[in-house]
Short mmCIF file of C-alpha atoms in Angstrom, two decimals:
data_model
loop_
_atom_site.label_atom_id
_atom_site.label_comp_id
_atom_site.label_asym_id
_atom_site.label_seq_id
_atom_site.Cartn_x
_atom_site.Cartn_y
_atom_site.Cartn_z
CA MET K 725 -0.87 -5.48 -15.88
CA LEU K 726 0.39 -6.31 -12.39
CA LEU K 727 1.90 -3.53 -10.31
CA ILE K 728 4.37 -4.34 -7.57
CA LEU K 729 4.74 -1.46 -5.16
CA SER K 730 8.14 -1.82 -3.60
CA ALA K 731 11.34 -0.47 -2.20
CA PRO K 732 13.89 -0.14 -5.01
CA ASP K 733 16.31 -2.61 -3.48
CA ASP K 734 13.88 -5.39 -2.54
CA PRO K 735 15.32 -8.56 -4.12
CA ILE K 736 12.01 -10.41 -3.73
CA THR K 737 10.26 -7.79 -5.84
CA HIS K 738 12.75 -8.18 -8.66
CA LEU K 739 12.42 -11.94 -8.49
CA LEU K 740 8.62 -11.69 -8.66
CA ALA K 741 8.76 -9.25 -11.55
CA ALA K 742 10.96 -11.66 -13.50
CA ARG K 743 8.71 -14.62 -12.75
CA TRP K 744 5.62 -12.62 -13.66
CA ALA K 745 7.05 -10.94 -16.76
CA HIS K 746 4.42 -12.55 -18.97
CA HIS K 747 1.75 -10.78 -16.88
CA ALA K 748 3.25 -7.40 -17.79
CA SER K 749 4.41 -6.88 -14.22
CA GLN K 750 5.73 -3.42 -13.44
CA ILE K 751 7.65 -2.26 -10.39
CA VAL K 752 6.57 1.04 -8.84
CA THR K 753 8.87 2.72 -6.32
CA GLY K 754 9.01 6.12 -4.69
CA ASP K 755 11.13 7.33 -7.58
CA SER K 756 8.35 6.26 -9.98
CA LEU K 757 6.11 8.81 -8.27
CA ALA K 758 8.61 11.62 -8.65
CA CYS K 759 7.87 12.19 -12.31
CA ALA K 760 5.15 13.76 -14.42
CA GLY K 761 2.24 11.57 -15.46
CA TRP K 762 0.30 10.69 -12.28
CA ASP K 763 -3.24 12.11 -12.15
CA TYR K 764 -5.85 11.05 -9.61
CA VAL K 765 -9.27 12.41 -8.78
CA PRO K 766 -10.55 10.91 -5.49
CA GLY K 767 -13.59 8.78 -6.23
CA ARG K 768 -12.40 7.98 -9.76
CA ALA K 769 -9.52 5.58 -9.15
CA THR K 770 -9.84 3.68 -12.40
CA GLN K 771 -9.64 6.92 -14.39
CA ALA K 772 -6.30 7.76 -12.82
CA ARG K 773 -3.22 8.06 -14.97
CA VAL K 774 -0.14 6.11 -13.92
CA ALA K 775 3.41 7.04 -14.92
CA LEU K 776 5.48 3.93 -15.55
CA PRO K 777 9.14 4.00 -16.62
CA HIS K 778 8.39 3.81 -20.34
CA ALA K 779 4.81 5.00 -20.68
CA CYS K 780 1.83 6.57 -18.97
CA VAL K 781 -1.16 4.23 -18.76
CA ASP K 782 -4.74 4.38 -17.58
CA ALA K 783 -5.32 2.80 -14.19
CA SER K 784 -8.04 0.71 -15.84
CA ALA K 785 -5.22 -1.31 -17.42
CA ILE K 786 -4.05 -2.45 -13.97
CA THR K 787 -5.40 -5.88 -13.10
CA ALA K 788 -3.84 -6.28 -9.65
CA VAL K 789 -1.42 -4.72 -7.19
CA LEU K 790 0.98 -6.37 -4.79
CA THR K 791 2.25 -4.00 -2.11
CA ARG K 792 5.57 -4.82 -0.47
CA ILE K 793 6.11 -1.66 1.57
CA SER K 794 4.34 -0.12 4.54
CA HIS K 795 5.32 3.41 3.52
CA VAL K 796 7.30 5.24 0.89
CA PHE K 797 10.53 5.81 2.77
CA PRO K 798 12.60 9.00 2.39
CA GLU K 799 15.76 7.05 1.73
CA HIS K 800 14.16 5.51 -1.36
CA LEU K 801 13.82 8.86 -3.13
CA SER K 802 17.00 9.24 -5.13
CA GLN K 803 15.83 12.25 -7.16
CA ILE K 804 14.58 14.45 -4.34
CA ALA K 805 16.67 16.97 -2.42
CA GLU K 806 17.59 15.49 0.93
CA GLU K 807 15.83 18.21 2.93
CA ASP K 808 12.56 17.52 1.08
CA CYS K 809 12.61 13.72 1.28
CA ASP K 810 10.61 13.36 4.51
CA TYR K 811 7.81 15.58 3.22
CA VAL K 812 7.71 14.06 -0.26
CA ALA K 813 7.70 10.50 1.12
CA GLN K 814 4.71 11.28 3.34
CA GLU K 815 2.84 12.93 0.47
CA MET K 816 3.47 9.94 -1.79
CA THR K 817 2.32 7.54 0.92
CA ALA K 818 -0.85 9.56 1.48
CA PHE K 819 -1.60 9.61 -2.25
CA LEU K 820 -1.05 5.85 -2.62
CA THR K 821 -3.20 5.14 0.45
CA ALA K 822 -6.19 6.91 -1.08
CA TRP K 823 -5.74 5.61 -4.62
CA LEU K 824 -5.05 1.96 -3.75
CA ASP K 825 -7.89 1.99 -1.23
CA GLU K 826 -10.45 2.55 -3.95
CA LEU K 827 -8.84 0.73 -6.86
CA PRO K 828 -11.38 -2.02 -7.69
CA CYS K 829 -8.85 -4.67 -8.78
CA PRO K 830 -7.18 -7.04 -6.28
CA VAL K 831 -4.76 -5.21 -4.01
CA LEU K 832 -2.68 -7.35 -1.67
CA ASN K 833 -3.03 -6.12 0.95
CA ARG K 834 -5.49 -3.25 0.67
CA PRO K 835 -3.89 -0.22 2.42
CA ARG K 836 -5.10 1.30 5.64
CA PRO K 837 -4.00 4.74 6.75
CA GLY K 838 -0.61 4.32 8.36
CA ASN K 839 0.33 1.17 6.43
CA LEU K 840 0.24 0.72 2.66
CA SER K 841 0.07 -3.06 3.03
CA GLY K 842 -2.65 -3.59 5.61
CA PRO K 843 -3.70 -2.67 9.13
CA SER K 844 -1.48 -0.15 10.89
CA TRP K 845 -1.62 -1.99 14.17
CA PRO K 846 1.18 -2.20 16.70
CA GLN K 847 2.55 -5.69 17.23
CA ALA K 848 0.87 -5.70 20.63
CA ARG K 849 -2.55 -5.45 19.00
CA TRP K 850 -1.80 -8.39 16.70
CA ARG K 851 -0.79 -10.43 19.73
CA GLN K 852 -3.91 -9.33 21.57
CA LEU K 853 -6.00 -10.42 18.60
CA ALA K 854 -4.24 -13.79 18.46
CA ALA K 855 -4.80 -14.30 22.17
CA SER K 856 -8.48 -13.44 21.77
CA LEU K 857 -8.69 -16.20 19.16
CA GLY K 858 -7.31 -18.65 21.70
CA HIS K 859 -3.77 -18.89 20.39
CA HIS K 860 -0.70 -19.08 22.58
CA VAL K 861 1.30 -15.86 22.49
CA SER K 862 5.05 -15.94 23.05
CA ARG K 863 6.91 -13.81 25.54
CA ALA K 864 9.45 -13.22 22.77
CA ARG K 865 9.14 -9.99 20.85
CA LEU K 866 10.04 -8.75 17.43
CA ASP K 867 12.62 -6.02 17.46
CA ALA K 868 10.65 -2.97 16.43
CA PRO K 869 12.37 -0.03 14.78
CA ALA K 870 12.82 2.51 17.56
CA ALA K 871 11.54 5.34 15.40
CA HIS K 872 8.20 3.74 14.71
CA PRO K 873 5.76 3.16 17.56
CA LEU K 874 3.69 0.73 15.56
CA GLY K 875 6.74 -1.47 15.22
CA PHE K 876 6.61 -2.90 11.73
CA PRO K 877 9.24 -5.61 11.78
CA ALA K 878 12.13 -6.04 9.43
CA HIS K 879 11.77 -8.76 6.82
CA ALA K 880 14.75 -10.87 7.72
CA GLN K 881 13.46 -12.85 10.65
CA VAL K 882 14.98 -15.86 12.30
CA TRP K 883 11.63 -16.99 13.62
CA PRO K 884 9.78 -19.99 12.20
CA THR K 885 7.20 -18.45 9.93
CA ALA K 886 3.84 -19.26 8.42
CA VAL K 887 2.90 -17.30 5.30
CA VAL K 888 -0.79 -16.94 4.58
CA ALA K 889 -1.81 -16.34 0.96
CA GLY K 890 -5.58 -16.40 0.75
CA SER K 891 -6.72 -19.76 2.09
CA ALA K 892 -3.30 -21.38 1.62
CA VAL K 893 -0.67 -21.42 4.35
CA PHE K 894 3.02 -22.14 3.82
CA GLY K 895 5.98 -22.66 6.08
CA SER K 896 7.64 -25.37 8.10
CA VAL K 897 5.57 -24.89 11.24
CA ALA K 898 3.15 -27.42 12.69
CA PRO K 899 -0.38 -27.59 11.24
CA PRO K 900 -2.04 -25.99 14.31
CA LEU K 901 0.23 -22.99 13.89
CA ARG K 902 -0.75 -22.74 10.24
CA MET K 903 -4.38 -22.78 11.25
CA ALA K 904 -3.70 -20.09 13.84
CA ALA K 905 -2.02 -17.93 11.19
CA LEU K 906 -4.95 -18.38 8.82
CA ALA K 907 -7.47 -17.53 11.54
CA LEU K 908 -5.51 -14.41 12.43
CA ALA K 909 -5.34 -13.24 8.81
CA ARG K 910 -9.05 -13.81 8.34
CA ARG K 911 -9.96 -11.94 11.50
CA ALA K 912 -7.71 -9.05 10.45
CA GLY K 913 -9.20 -9.05 6.96
CA VAL K 914 -5.92 -9.50 5.09
CA ALA K 915 -5.15 -12.01 2.35
CA LEU K 916 -1.40 -11.91 2.77
CA LEU K 917 0.26 -12.24 6.15
CA GLY K 918 3.51 -13.54 7.62
CA VAL K 919 3.16 -14.87 11.15
CA PHE K 920 6.23 -15.51 13.31
CA PHE K 921 6.40 -18.16 16.02
CA ASP K 922 9.01 -18.94 18.66
CA ALA K 923 9.33 -22.60 17.59
CA HIS K 924 8.09 -25.03 14.95
CA GLY K 925 6.01 -27.30 17.17
CA ALA K 926 2.30 -27.20 17.84
CA ASP K 927 2.74 -25.56 21.24
CA ALA K 928 4.83 -22.67 19.91
CA GLY K 929 3.82 -19.13 20.76
CA LEU K 930 3.05 -16.36 18.30
CA VAL K 931 5.77 -13.70 18.27
CA GLY K 932 4.42 -11.20 15.78
CA VAL K 933 3.37 -10.57 12.19
CA THR K 934 4.28 -8.77 9.02
CA THR K 935 1.91 -7.66 6.29
CA THR K 936 4.75 -7.83 3.75
CA PRO K 937 5.97 -11.41 4.16
CA ASP K 938 8.74 -13.17 2.31
CA VAL K 939 7.01 -14.73 -0.70
CA HIS K 940 10.06 -15.80 -2.71
CA GLU K 941 9.51 -19.56 -2.43
CA PRO K 942 8.04 -20.70 -5.77
CA GLU K 943 4.95 -22.29 -4.25
CA VAL K 944 4.20 -19.09 -2.30
CA THR K 945 4.82 -16.95 -5.38
CA ASP K 946 2.41 -19.09 -7.34
CA ALA K 947 -0.24 -18.82 -4.64
CA VAL K 948 0.10 -15.05 -4.52
CA LEU K 949 -0.12 -14.85 -8.31
CA ALA K 950 -3.22 -17.02 -8.28
CA LEU K 951 -4.81 -14.65 -5.78
CA LEU K 952 -3.95 -11.65 -7.90
CA LEU K 953 -5.27 -13.26 -11.08
CA ALA K 954 -8.27 -15.12 -9.71
CA ARG K 955 -9.95 -12.02 -8.38
CA ALA K 956 -9.10 -9.83 -11.33
CA PRO K 957 -12.08 -8.49 -13.22
CA MET F 812 -11.04 5.21 38.78
CA VAL F 813 -8.14 7.16 37.31
CA ALA F 814 -7.90 9.29 34.18
CA LEU F 815 -4.65 9.17 32.22
CA VAL F 816 -3.61 12.10 30.08
CA TRP F 817 -0.77 11.53 27.62
CA GLY F 818 0.53 14.91 26.55
CA ALA F 819 2.63 17.95 27.34
CA ALA F 820 1.65 20.22 30.23
CA ASP F 821 1.99 23.35 28.11
CA ASP F 822 -0.22 22.05 25.30
CA PRO F 823 -3.46 24.07 25.67
CA PRO F 824 -5.93 21.19 25.08
CA VAL F 825 -4.02 18.99 27.54
CA ALA F 826 -3.90 21.83 30.06
CA ALA F 827 -7.64 22.46 29.65
CA VAL F 828 -8.52 18.82 30.29
CA MET F 829 -6.10 18.62 33.24
CA SER F 830 -7.66 21.75 34.69
CA TRP F 831 -11.11 20.17 34.59
CA LEU F 832 -9.88 16.93 36.12
CA GLU F 833 -8.48 18.98 38.98
CA ARG F 834 -11.70 20.97 39.37
CA LEU F 835 -13.64 17.72 39.50
CA GLY F 836 -11.30 16.46 42.22
CA ALA F 837 -10.72 13.36 40.14
CA PRO F 838 -7.68 11.13 40.41
CA HIS F 839 -5.63 11.60 37.31
CA LEU F 840 -2.11 11.30 36.03
CA ARG F 841 -0.32 12.98 33.16
CA VAL F 842 2.30 11.00 31.31
CA ALA F 843 4.83 12.37 28.86
CA ASP F 844 8.54 12.56 28.19
CA ASP F 845 8.83 15.64 30.38
CA VAL F 846 7.52 13.77 33.42
CA SER F 847 10.47 12.17 35.19
CA GLY F 848 10.48 8.78 36.84
CA LEU F 849 7.82 7.20 34.64
CA ALA F 850 7.97 3.58 33.63
CA LEU F 851 5.46 1.07 32.39
CA HIS F 852 5.80 -2.44 33.77
CA GLY F 853 3.88 -5.34 32.37
CA ASP F 854 2.99 -7.19 29.25
CA CYS F 855 1.89 -5.24 26.20
CA ASP F 856 -0.41 -8.13 25.28
CA GLU F 857 -2.48 -7.42 28.33
CA PRO F 858 -2.14 -3.69 28.71
CA THR F 859 -4.46 -3.41 31.66
CA ALA F 860 -2.45 -6.02 33.58
CA GLY F 861 0.53 -3.67 33.77
CA THR F 862 1.57 -1.03 36.25
CA LEU F 863 2.58 2.54 35.63
CA ILE F 864 5.39 3.63 37.93
CA HIS F 865 5.44 7.35 38.65
CA GLY F 866 6.96 9.76 41.11
CA ALA F 867 4.20 9.42 43.69
CA GLY F 868 3.89 5.67 43.52
CA SER F 869 2.43 3.15 41.14
CA LEU F 870 -0.84 2.84 39.26
CA PRO F 871 -2.32 -0.53 38.30
CA LEU F 872 -3.54 0.05 34.78
CA ASP F 873 -6.79 -1.81 35.36
CA ARG F 874 -7.83 1.23 37.42
CA VAL F 875 -7.62 3.50 34.39
CA THR F 876 -11.10 4.46 33.24
CA GLY F 877 -10.06 6.76 30.44
CA LEU F 878 -7.06 7.84 28.42
CA TYR F 879 -6.66 11.14 26.55
CA VAL F 880 -3.98 10.69 23.88
CA ARG F 881 -2.31 13.85 22.65
CA PRO F 882 1.43 13.14 22.64
CA PRO F 883 3.72 16.02 21.75
CA ASP F 884 4.16 16.28 18.00
CA ASP F 885 7.56 17.89 17.94
CA GLY F 886 9.03 15.31 15.59
CA ALA F 887 12.13 15.28 17.72
CA ALA F 888 12.74 12.14 19.68
CA PRO F 889 12.20 8.61 18.45
CA PHE F 890 9.55 6.72 20.33
CA GLY F 891 10.93 5.10 23.45
CA ALA F 892 9.79 2.10 25.41
CA LEU F 893 7.32 4.16 27.45
CA ASP F 894 5.68 5.51 24.32
CA ARG F 895 5.45 2.05 22.77
CA GLY F 896 3.83 0.81 25.97
CA LEU F 897 1.37 3.69 25.94
CA VAL F 898 0.53 3.04 22.28
CA ALA F 899 -0.20 -0.58 23.18
CA LEU F 900 -2.32 0.57 26.11
CA ALA F 901 -4.21 3.10 24.01
CA GLU F 902 -4.75 0.54 21.30
CA GLY F 903 -5.83 -2.37 23.44
CA ALA F 904 -7.30 -1.05 26.68
CA SER F 905 -10.99 -1.59 27.26
CA ALA F 906 -11.10 1.83 28.93
CA ARG F 907 -12.45 4.87 27.11
CA VAL F 908 -9.71 6.22 24.81
CA PHE F 909 -9.63 9.59 23.02
CA ASN F 910 -8.40 8.31 20.49
CA ARG F 911 -6.92 4.95 19.58
CA PRO F 912 -3.69 5.36 17.54
CA SER F 913 -4.74 3.15 14.63
CA ALA F 914 -7.94 5.19 14.20
CA MET F 915 -5.97 8.43 14.36
CA ALA F 916 -3.97 7.27 11.34
CA SER F 917 -6.77 8.19 8.92
CA ASN F 918 -5.46 11.73 9.16
CA HIS F 919 -2.36 10.59 7.26
CA SER F 920 -4.26 10.79 3.96
CA LYS F 921 -6.63 13.68 3.26
CA PRO F 922 -8.07 12.20 0.03
CA TYR F 923 -8.73 8.93 1.90
CA GLN F 924 -10.77 10.95 4.39
CA LEU F 925 -12.42 13.02 1.69
CA ARG F 926 -13.88 10.01 -0.09
CA ARG F 927 -15.38 8.73 3.16
CA LEU F 928 -16.79 12.13 3.98
CA ALA F 929 -18.56 12.11 0.61
CA VAL F 930 -20.03 8.69 1.40
CA LEU F 931 -21.28 10.09 4.70
CA GLY F 932 -23.30 12.66 2.78
CA PHE F 933 -21.14 15.78 2.89
CA ALA F 934 -20.39 17.78 -0.22
CA VAL F 935 -16.69 17.67 -1.06
CA PRO F 936 -14.82 20.03 -3.38
CA GLU F 937 -13.53 18.91 -6.77
CA THR F 938 -10.05 17.61 -6.05
CA LEU F 939 -7.04 16.63 -8.14
CA ILE F 940 -3.79 15.02 -7.08
CA THR F 941 -1.22 15.15 -9.79
CA THR F 942 2.41 15.16 -10.84
CA THR F 943 1.51 16.46 -14.30
CA PRO F 944 2.01 20.21 -14.78
CA GLU F 945 -0.38 20.35 -17.75
CA THR F 946 -3.15 18.64 -15.75
CA ALA F 947 -2.62 21.03 -12.85
CA ARG F 948 -2.82 24.03 -15.19
CA ALA F 949 -6.00 22.70 -16.81
CA PHE F 950 -7.62 22.12 -13.39
CA CYS F 951 -6.78 25.65 -12.28
CA ALA F 952 -8.05 27.10 -15.54
CA SER F 953 -11.33 25.22 -15.40
CA HIS F 954 -12.14 26.01 -11.77
CA GLY F 955 -10.89 29.56 -11.51
CA ALA F 956 -10.31 29.84 -7.79
CA VAL F 957 -8.18 26.88 -6.67
CA ILE F 958 -6.23 26.13 -3.50
CA TYR F 959 -3.44 23.65 -2.86
CA LYS F 960 -2.53 21.88 0.37
CA SER F 961 -0.69 18.79 1.59
CA VAL F 962 -2.02 15.33 0.72
CA SER F 963 -0.80 13.84 3.99
CA GLY F 964 -1.37 14.85 7.58
CA ILE F 965 1.60 17.18 7.52
CA ARG F 966 0.40 20.58 8.61
CA SER F 967 0.37 22.89 5.63
CA ARG F 968 -1.10 26.29 4.92
CA VAL F 969 -4.05 26.17 2.56
CA THR F 970 -2.94 28.53 -0.22
CA ARG F 971 -4.75 30.01 -3.20
CA VAL F 972 -3.12 29.36 -6.56
CA GLY F 973 -2.27 32.85 -7.78
CA PRO F 974 -0.07 34.01 -10.63
CA ALA F 975 3.11 33.27 -8.70
CA GLN F 976 2.02 29.72 -7.86
CA PHE F 977 0.73 29.19 -11.41
CA GLU F 978 4.22 29.94 -12.70
CA ARG F 979 5.63 27.22 -10.43
CA LEU F 980 3.24 24.43 -11.43
CA GLU F 981 6.08 22.76 -13.33
CA GLU F 982 7.40 21.67 -9.93
CA VAL F 983 4.50 19.29 -9.25
CA ARG F 984 6.37 16.69 -11.30
CA TRP F 985 8.52 15.93 -8.25
CA CYS F 986 5.73 15.18 -5.79
CA PRO F 987 2.00 14.36 -5.95
CA THR F 988 0.32 17.68 -5.19
CA GLN F 989 -3.27 18.24 -4.14
CA PHE F 990 -5.43 20.94 -5.70
CA GLN F 991 -9.02 21.74 -4.77
CA ARG F 992 -11.64 24.07 -6.12
CA HIS F 993 -11.99 26.92 -3.66
CA VAL F 994 -15.40 26.85 -2.04
CA ALA F 995 -16.61 30.30 -1.06
CA GLY F 996 -18.46 30.37 2.23
CA VAL F 997 -18.12 30.37 6.01
CA ASP F 998 -15.92 27.89 7.88
CA VAL F 999 -17.46 25.86 10.65
CA ARG F 1000 -15.37 23.77 13.01
CA VAL F 1001 -17.31 20.97 14.68
CA HIS F 1002 -15.98 19.10 17.69
CA VAL F 1003 -17.56 15.81 18.64
CA VAL F 1004 -16.99 14.26 22.06
CA GLU F 1005 -18.87 10.96 21.99
CA ASP F 1006 -22.50 12.09 21.63
CA ALA F 1007 -21.87 15.78 22.34
CA VAL F 1008 -21.49 18.15 19.39
CA PHE F 1009 -19.99 21.65 19.53
CA ALA F 1010 -19.99 23.84 16.44
CA CYS F 1011 -18.11 27.08 16.00
CA GLU F 1012 -18.47 29.45 13.07
CA VAL F 1013 -15.20 30.97 11.85
CA ARG F 1014 -15.41 34.14 9.78
CA SER F 1015 -12.10 35.08 8.24
CA GLN F 1016 -10.72 36.91 5.23
CA ALA F 1017 -7.86 34.44 4.92
CA ASP F 1018 -7.87 31.33 2.73
CA ASP F 1019 -6.68 29.45 5.82
CA TYR F 1020 -8.13 31.02 8.96
CA ARG F 1021 -5.28 29.58 11.03
CA TYR F 1022 -2.89 31.85 9.19
CA PRO F 1023 -4.42 35.29 8.60
CA GLY F 1024 -2.51 37.39 6.11
CA GLU F 1025 -0.85 40.67 6.86
CA GLY F 1026 -3.57 43.26 7.35
CA ASP F 1027 -6.31 40.65 7.74
CA ALA F 1028 -8.51 40.98 10.79
CA PRO F 1029 -8.32 38.05 13.22
CA ALA F 1030 -10.90 35.35 12.61
CA HIS F 1031 -14.26 36.00 14.26
CA LEU F 1032 -15.39 32.96 16.25
CA ALA F 1033 -18.92 32.28 17.44
CA PRO F 1034 -20.82 29.20 18.63
CA LEU F 1035 -23.29 27.92 16.09
CA ALA F 1036 -26.35 25.69 16.23
CA LEU F 1037 -26.00 23.15 13.45
CA PRO F 1038 -28.96 22.00 11.38
CA GLU F 1039 -30.09 18.67 12.78
CA ASP F 1040 -29.12 16.71 9.67
CA VAL F 1041 -25.58 18.15 9.68
CA ARG F 1042 -25.26 17.43 13.39
CA ALA F 1043 -26.31 13.83 12.78
CA ARG F 1044 -23.78 13.57 9.95
CA CYS F 1045 -21.03 14.78 12.27
CA LEU F 1046 -21.93 12.12 14.82
CA ALA F 1047 -21.94 9.52 12.05
CA THR F 1048 -18.52 10.76 10.93
CA SER F 1049 -17.11 10.37 14.43
CA ALA F 1050 -18.44 6.82 14.55
CA ALA F 1051 -17.35 5.91 11.02
CA PHE F 1052 -13.79 7.04 11.68
CA ALA F 1053 -13.79 5.39 15.15
CA LEU F 1054 -12.81 8.74 16.61
CA PRO F 1055 -14.97 9.50 19.66
CA LEU F 1056 -13.14 12.83 19.93
CA THR F 1057 -12.77 14.64 16.65
CA GLY F 1058 -12.61 18.05 15.03
CA ILE F 1059 -14.39 18.17 11.67
CA ASP F 1060 -13.61 20.99 9.23
CA LEU F 1061 -16.78 22.08 7.43
CA ARG F 1062 -17.73 25.03 5.26
CA ARG F 1063 -21.23 26.28 4.61
CA SER F 1064 -20.98 27.46 1.04
CA ASN F 1065 -22.62 30.58 -0.28
CA ASP F 1066 -25.23 28.36 -1.91
CA SER F 1067 -25.93 26.76 1.51
CA ARG F 1068 -24.30 23.39 0.91
CA TRP F 1069 -22.29 21.77 3.69
CA TYR F 1070 -18.78 20.87 2.53
CA ALA F 1071 -16.40 18.72 4.56
CA PHE F 1072 -12.63 18.85 4.19
CA GLU F 1073 -10.92 16.97 6.97
CA VAL F 1074 -11.37 14.97 10.16
CA ASN F 1075 -8.86 15.87 12.86
CA PRO F 1076 -8.13 13.02 15.28
CA SER F 1077 -6.36 15.17 17.85
CA PRO F 1078 -8.17 18.49 17.65
CA ALA F 1079 -6.73 21.69 19.09
CA PHE F 1080 -10.16 22.69 20.37
CA THR F 1081 -8.77 25.52 22.49
CA CYS F 1082 -8.08 27.54 19.33
CA PHE F 1083 -11.79 28.17 18.92
CA ASP F 1084 -14.50 29.82 21.00
CA ALA F 1085 -13.21 30.04 24.59
CA ALA F 1086 -16.44 29.16 26.38
CA GLN F 1087 -17.04 26.27 24.02
CA ALA F 1088 -13.47 25.06 24.49
CA ASP F 1089 -14.05 24.99 28.23
CA ALA F 1090 -17.21 22.96 27.74
CA ILE F 1091 -15.34 20.53 25.46
CA ALA F 1092 -12.59 20.09 28.03
CA GLU F 1093 -15.19 19.45 30.73
CA THR F 1094 -16.95 16.88 28.55
CA ILE F 1095 -13.68 15.07 27.86
CA ALA F 1096 -12.69 15.12 31.53
CA ARG F 1097 -16.04 13.76 32.71
CA ALA F 1098 -15.99 11.06 30.04
CA LEU F 1099 -12.51 9.95 31.10
CA LEU F 1100 -13.87 9.24 34.57
CA ALA F 1101 -17.13 7.59 33.61
CA PRO F 1102 -17.39 3.81 33.67
CA ARG F 1103 -17.99 2.27 30.27
#
């Protein structure tokens, strides 16, 4: 069973779930966590119980997890009283961080505190890391949400993008930029990474990254699925 | 050689560190929203190449030897450009930083911390996170004395599950809720500042000594010499969490085991023994000025 942890309105998630239906893919949102059936003892992740829309299952039945959100967001909790949404969203995020961190199956990307889909670094740190690897860094910046100092970018970007999925790199940027994206992902220890550049050519500068890249192109979807399946126990 | 302090003037730990920087006659600057005329000029990619503009002039950031990060946590204003610049500086500067924001994030998930504390050799209490009322009831029944508290870093009062709470366990279905077996014993708060360790015993009648109940005597605080192996474990914890300044919540159980509950990345060390708090502030201040 593949779990896709997502915002409820993420069209890419629904597309992936349809393409991966024969792998028993299941979408988990914040609302999925607001119902009886979740049990987790820290240190025993595979013995956890998971409440899915039509059944509760053992976590041992989960073969892989794709995470497409950095946090559970309050606005994604349709069943919670408005005044409680901030608190509940943070509690759900904290629970998922601990559980996904120790789940032994493939988790793309493994959470870190502060980001369910990878390192919780500000964009500046990603650019510093790229520069330390010898890559040209653009003076252009991603527009960061004002409310979040770590500046996770929105998905819809106009920048030329390389998407790293394991050792494969996709996107219409020049090969040196693909190599730069791959090197950055490897140094950061993430299997899935979107890297934005300010142009397509080899001398383009790196603008920023996302740990929840757009993976809707069929070849990218297939590469992500291969990663999820290949490393499954 | 300049120490930067990011925090509010009326925040006791910030005030204590500022006081020591003044006593040491050291150049220092406090930055926060309540300080007017501040601006950060430069490129976030090279934080130490920038300049901090302030009322009395400007400070090239490559002169900063240390940064104490304790921004106000009032949840009010969205982060502005100055804060984003300071986050980038705290994250990327080669100067000594207490603490880097990405390392401080571990406090966002208590069970994430708990599992690592167990790996580091501390005892940890039996813990359950659940949305299932029946599972919560069974956990409470099997452990007798049980507390509940937030899963995330949101400040919450540690509360014993009594008859009133037991009646409300049906409500856990709306939100993952954390339950822990209550460990009887004496609380010990340990502060680590790089290689310095300060331990304070906290004797209290309350389940959460920060919030004594009506009629409870105030918590009794006293410095404590830790057993060498526990001290070493605290230093290892500070290193493992990449938090050179940290407050570790321990409890020495009645059967003499050392339990760990939480690692605080921005500890309010002034809430504990006064003389020890002064020594902690001095240690932080001196470290902020020391070359790396």
